[in-house]
Coordinates of C-alpha atoms in Angstrom, one line a residue:
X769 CA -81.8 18.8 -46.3
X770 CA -80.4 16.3 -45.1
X771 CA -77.6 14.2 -47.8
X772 CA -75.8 11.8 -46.0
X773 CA -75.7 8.3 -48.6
X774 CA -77.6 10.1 -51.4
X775 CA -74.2 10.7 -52.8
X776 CA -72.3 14.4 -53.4
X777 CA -74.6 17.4 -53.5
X778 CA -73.8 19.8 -56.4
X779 CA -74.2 23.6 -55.9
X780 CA -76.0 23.3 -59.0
X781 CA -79.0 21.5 -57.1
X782 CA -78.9 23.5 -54.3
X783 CA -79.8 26.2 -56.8
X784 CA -82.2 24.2 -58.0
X785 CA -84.3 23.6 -55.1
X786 CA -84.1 27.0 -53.8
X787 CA -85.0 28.1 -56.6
X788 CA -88.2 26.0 -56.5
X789 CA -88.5 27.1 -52.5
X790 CA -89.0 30.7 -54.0
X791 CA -91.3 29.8 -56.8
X792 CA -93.7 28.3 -54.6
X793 CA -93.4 30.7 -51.6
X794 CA -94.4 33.8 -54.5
X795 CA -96.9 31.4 -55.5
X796 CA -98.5 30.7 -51.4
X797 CA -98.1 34.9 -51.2
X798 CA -100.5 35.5 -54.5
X799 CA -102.5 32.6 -53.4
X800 CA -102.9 34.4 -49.5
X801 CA -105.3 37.1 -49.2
X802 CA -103.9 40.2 -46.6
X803 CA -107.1 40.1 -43.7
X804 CA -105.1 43.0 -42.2
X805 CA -102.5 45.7 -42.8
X806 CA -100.0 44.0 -40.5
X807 CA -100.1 40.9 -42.4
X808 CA -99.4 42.7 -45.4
X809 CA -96.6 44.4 -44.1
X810 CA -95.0 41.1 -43.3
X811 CA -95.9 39.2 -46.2
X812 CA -94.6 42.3 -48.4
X813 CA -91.2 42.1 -46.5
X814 CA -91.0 38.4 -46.5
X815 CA -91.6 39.1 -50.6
X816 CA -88.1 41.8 -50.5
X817 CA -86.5 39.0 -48.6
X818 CA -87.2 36.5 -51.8
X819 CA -86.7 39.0 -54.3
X820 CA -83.0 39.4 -52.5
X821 CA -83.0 35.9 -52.6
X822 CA -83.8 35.2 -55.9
X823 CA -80.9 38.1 -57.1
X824 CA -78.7 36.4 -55.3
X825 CA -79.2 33.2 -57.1
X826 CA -79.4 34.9 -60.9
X827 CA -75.8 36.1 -60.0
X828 CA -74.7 32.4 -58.9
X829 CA -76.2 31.1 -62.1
X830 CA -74.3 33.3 -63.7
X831 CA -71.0 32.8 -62.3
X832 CA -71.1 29.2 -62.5
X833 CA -71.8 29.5 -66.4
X834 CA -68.7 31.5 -66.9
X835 CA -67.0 28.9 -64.9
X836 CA -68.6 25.5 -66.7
X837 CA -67.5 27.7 -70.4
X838 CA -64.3 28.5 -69.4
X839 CA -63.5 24.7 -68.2
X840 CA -62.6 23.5 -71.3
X841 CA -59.9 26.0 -71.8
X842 CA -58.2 25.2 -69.0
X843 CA -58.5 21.5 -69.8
X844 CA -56.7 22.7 -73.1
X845 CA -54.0 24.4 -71.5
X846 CA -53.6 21.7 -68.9
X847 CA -52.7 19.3 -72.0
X848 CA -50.7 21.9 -74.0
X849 CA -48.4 21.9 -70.2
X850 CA -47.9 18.2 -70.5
X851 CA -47.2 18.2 -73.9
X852 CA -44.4 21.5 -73.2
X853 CA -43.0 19.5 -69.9
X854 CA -42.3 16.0 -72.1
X855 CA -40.5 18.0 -74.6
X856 CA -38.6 19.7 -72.7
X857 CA -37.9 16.7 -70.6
X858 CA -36.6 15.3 -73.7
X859 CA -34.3 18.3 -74.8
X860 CA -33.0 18.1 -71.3
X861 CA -31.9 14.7 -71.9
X862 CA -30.2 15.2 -74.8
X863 CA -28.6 18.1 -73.9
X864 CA -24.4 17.8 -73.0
X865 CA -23.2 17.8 -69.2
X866 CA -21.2 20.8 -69.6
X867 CA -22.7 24.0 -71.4
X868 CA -20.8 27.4 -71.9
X869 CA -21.5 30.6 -69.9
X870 CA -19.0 30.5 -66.9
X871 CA -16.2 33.4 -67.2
X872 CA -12.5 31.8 -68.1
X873 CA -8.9 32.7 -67.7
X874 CA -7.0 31.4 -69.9
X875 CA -3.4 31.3 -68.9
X876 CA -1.0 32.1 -72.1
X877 CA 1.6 29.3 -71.0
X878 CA -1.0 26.7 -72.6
X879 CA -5.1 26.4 -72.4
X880 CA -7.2 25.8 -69.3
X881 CA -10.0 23.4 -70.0
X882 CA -13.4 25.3 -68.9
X883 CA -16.4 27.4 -70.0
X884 CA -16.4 30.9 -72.2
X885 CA -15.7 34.0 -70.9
X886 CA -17.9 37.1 -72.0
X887 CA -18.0 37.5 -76.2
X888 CA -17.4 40.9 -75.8
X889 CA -13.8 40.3 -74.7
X890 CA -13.5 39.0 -78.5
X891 CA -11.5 40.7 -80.7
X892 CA -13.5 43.3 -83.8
X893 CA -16.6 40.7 -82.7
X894 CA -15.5 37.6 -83.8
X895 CA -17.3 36.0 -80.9
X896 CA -16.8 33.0 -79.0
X897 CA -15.8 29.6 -80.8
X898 CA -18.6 27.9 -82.0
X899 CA -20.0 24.6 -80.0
X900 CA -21.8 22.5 -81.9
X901 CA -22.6 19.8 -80.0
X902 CA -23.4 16.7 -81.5
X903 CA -27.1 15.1 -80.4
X904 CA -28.3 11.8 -80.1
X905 CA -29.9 11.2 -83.7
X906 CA -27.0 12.4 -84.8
X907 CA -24.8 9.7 -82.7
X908 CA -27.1 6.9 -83.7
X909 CA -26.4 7.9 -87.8
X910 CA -22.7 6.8 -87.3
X911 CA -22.2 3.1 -88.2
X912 CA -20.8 0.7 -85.9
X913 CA -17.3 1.4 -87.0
X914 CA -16.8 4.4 -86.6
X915 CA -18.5 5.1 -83.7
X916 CA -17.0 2.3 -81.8
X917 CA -16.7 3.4 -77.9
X918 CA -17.5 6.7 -78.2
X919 CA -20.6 8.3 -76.6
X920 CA -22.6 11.3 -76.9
X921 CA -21.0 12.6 -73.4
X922 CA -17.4 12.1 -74.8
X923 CA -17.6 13.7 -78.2
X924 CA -19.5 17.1 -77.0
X925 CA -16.8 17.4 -74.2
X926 CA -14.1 16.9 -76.9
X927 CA -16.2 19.9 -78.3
X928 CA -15.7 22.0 -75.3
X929 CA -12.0 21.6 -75.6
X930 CA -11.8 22.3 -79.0
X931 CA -13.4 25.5 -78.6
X932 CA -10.9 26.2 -75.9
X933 CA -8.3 25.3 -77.7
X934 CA -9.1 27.7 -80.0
X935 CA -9.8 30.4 -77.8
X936 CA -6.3 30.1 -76.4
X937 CA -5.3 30.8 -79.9
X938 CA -7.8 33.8 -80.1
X939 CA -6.1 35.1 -77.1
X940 CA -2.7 34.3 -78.0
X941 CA -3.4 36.3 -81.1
X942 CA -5.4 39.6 -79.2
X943 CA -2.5 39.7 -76.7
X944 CA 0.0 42.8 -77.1
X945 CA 3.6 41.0 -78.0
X946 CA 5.1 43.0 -75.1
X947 CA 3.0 40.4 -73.0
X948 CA 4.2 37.5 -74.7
X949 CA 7.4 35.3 -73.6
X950 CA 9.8 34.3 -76.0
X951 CA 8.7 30.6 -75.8
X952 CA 5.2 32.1 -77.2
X953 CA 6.2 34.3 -79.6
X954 CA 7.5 31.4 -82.5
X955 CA 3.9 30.1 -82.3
X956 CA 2.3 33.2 -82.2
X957 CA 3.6 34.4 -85.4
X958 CA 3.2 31.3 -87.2
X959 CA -0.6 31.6 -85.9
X960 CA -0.9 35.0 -87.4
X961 CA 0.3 33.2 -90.6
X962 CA -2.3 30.9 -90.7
X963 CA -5.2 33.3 -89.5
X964 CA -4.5 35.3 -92.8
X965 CA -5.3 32.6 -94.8
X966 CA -8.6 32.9 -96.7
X967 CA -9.4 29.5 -95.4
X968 CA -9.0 30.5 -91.9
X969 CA -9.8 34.2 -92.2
X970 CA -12.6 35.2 -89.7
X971 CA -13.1 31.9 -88.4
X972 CA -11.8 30.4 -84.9
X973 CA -9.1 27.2 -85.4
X974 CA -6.5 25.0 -83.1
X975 CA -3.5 23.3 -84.1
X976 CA -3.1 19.5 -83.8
X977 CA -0.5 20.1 -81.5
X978 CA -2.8 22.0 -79.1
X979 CA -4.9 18.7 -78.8
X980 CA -3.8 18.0 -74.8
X981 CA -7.0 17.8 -73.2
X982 CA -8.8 15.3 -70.9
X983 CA -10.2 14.1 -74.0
X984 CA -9.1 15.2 -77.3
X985 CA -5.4 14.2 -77.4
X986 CA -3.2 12.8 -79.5
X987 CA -3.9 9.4 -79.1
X988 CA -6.5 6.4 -81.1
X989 CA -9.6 7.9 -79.2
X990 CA -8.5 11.4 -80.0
X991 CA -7.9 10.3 -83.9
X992 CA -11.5 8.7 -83.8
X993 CA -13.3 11.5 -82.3
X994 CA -11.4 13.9 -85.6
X995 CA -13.2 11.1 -87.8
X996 CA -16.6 11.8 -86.2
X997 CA -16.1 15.7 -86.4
X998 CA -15.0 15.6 -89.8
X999 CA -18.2 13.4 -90.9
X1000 CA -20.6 15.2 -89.2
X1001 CA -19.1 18.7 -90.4
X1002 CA -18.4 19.7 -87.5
X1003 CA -14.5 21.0 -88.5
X1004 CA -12.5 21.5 -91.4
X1005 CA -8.9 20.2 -91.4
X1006 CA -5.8 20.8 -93.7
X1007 CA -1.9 21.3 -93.8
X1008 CA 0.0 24.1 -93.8
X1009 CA 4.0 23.9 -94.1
X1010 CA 4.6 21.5 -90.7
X1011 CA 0.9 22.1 -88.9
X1012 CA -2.1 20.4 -89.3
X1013 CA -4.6 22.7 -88.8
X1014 CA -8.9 22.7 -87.5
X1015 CA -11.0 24.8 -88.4
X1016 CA -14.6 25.0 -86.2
X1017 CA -17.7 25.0 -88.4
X1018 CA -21.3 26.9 -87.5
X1019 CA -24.1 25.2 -87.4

């Protein structure tokens, strides 16, 4: 059968006109008299051959029905992929450069600015610090003021320090004193101090005199990023004796 500028040829008509081939080739045998008992024998196996021939079909039929039903489900689950990639396209982008999960030493002389260790190392399961990263809705809330230069990649790295400050503490607290120098031990015991306040109790804090990082420090930016935690709940802050001290809220 020859196609060529008649346009694409489904399987669908093939089917079709073979199956109209068989019809009237069943039709020429009942028509046909047998003159002879050789004829018949070869018009009886040329009937097999259709019968074998028309099977064969049925089962195509059948598998393309199965196919054609189950088309619309995967058009379905072709849309529910698109839909899954653009949302997770768009928590990708709103997620923070730097994300826990990397193991951390934390030298006792003063913090190192990097990713969790392993909770487990905790002390009675406290757990790691708690990031809360602040997102972009979040961001665009703040007025004008108070936002000022900050970004959304600046204030969650300031919460990647804060959580390391306060796992220096953690550490500084879980450390055996016969490990600790003398220059430590002053601010270890004032730490135990304020970790036995009901306030504090449980909960992971820093000192404001701990703020030395790439980006929380003591300085206007580091004041203005506080402001931001503080509105967004993100710490808790009050004085005790000469410290000013921050708590880290859960979400």
């Amino acid at each position: 059968m020859d196609t060529r500028g008649g346009g694409d040829v489904t399987l669908e008509l093939l089917m079709s006109v073979f199956s109209r081939r068989i019809v009237d080739l069943q039709k020429l045998i009942l028509i046909r008299g047998v003159p002879s008992a050789t004829q018949g024998t070869e018009l009886g196996e040329v009937d097999r051959a259709l019968r074998t021939l028309d099977h064969y079909l049925s089962n195509i039929k059948a598998y393309l029905q199965r196919e054609a039903e189950a088309l619309p489900k995967a058009k379905a689950l072709i849309e529910l992929s698109i839909q899954q990639q653009q949302t997770l396209q768009q928590i990708s982008t709103n997620l923070p450069a730097r994300l826990p999960g990397n193991d951390c030493h934390v030298d006792l002389s003063g913090p190192r600015f990097c990713a969790l260790s392993s909770p487990n190392k905790e002390k009675k399961g406290k757990g790691p610090p708690p990031r809360w990263y602040i997102n972009v809705d979040e961001l665009s809330s703040l007025s004008s003021y108070m936002r000022g230069r900050l970004t959304l990649e600046k204030l969650n790295s300031a919460i990647d320090e804060m959580a390391t400050f306060a796992l220096a503490n953690a550490r500084l607290l879980a450390a055996p004193r016969k490990k600790l120098g003398e220059d430590l031990a002053e601010k270890v015991l004032e730490l135990r101090d304020i970790a036995a306040l009901q306030s504090v109790k449980g909960k992971h804090f820093f000192l404001e005199t701990d703020m030395r990082g790439p980006t929380l420090k003591l300085d206007n930016t580091g004041k203005a990023i506080l402001t931001v935690f503080r509105h967004l709940g993100r710490i808790n802050e009050f004085r005790t004796g000469r410290q000013r001290v921050l708590v880290l809220l859960k979400a």
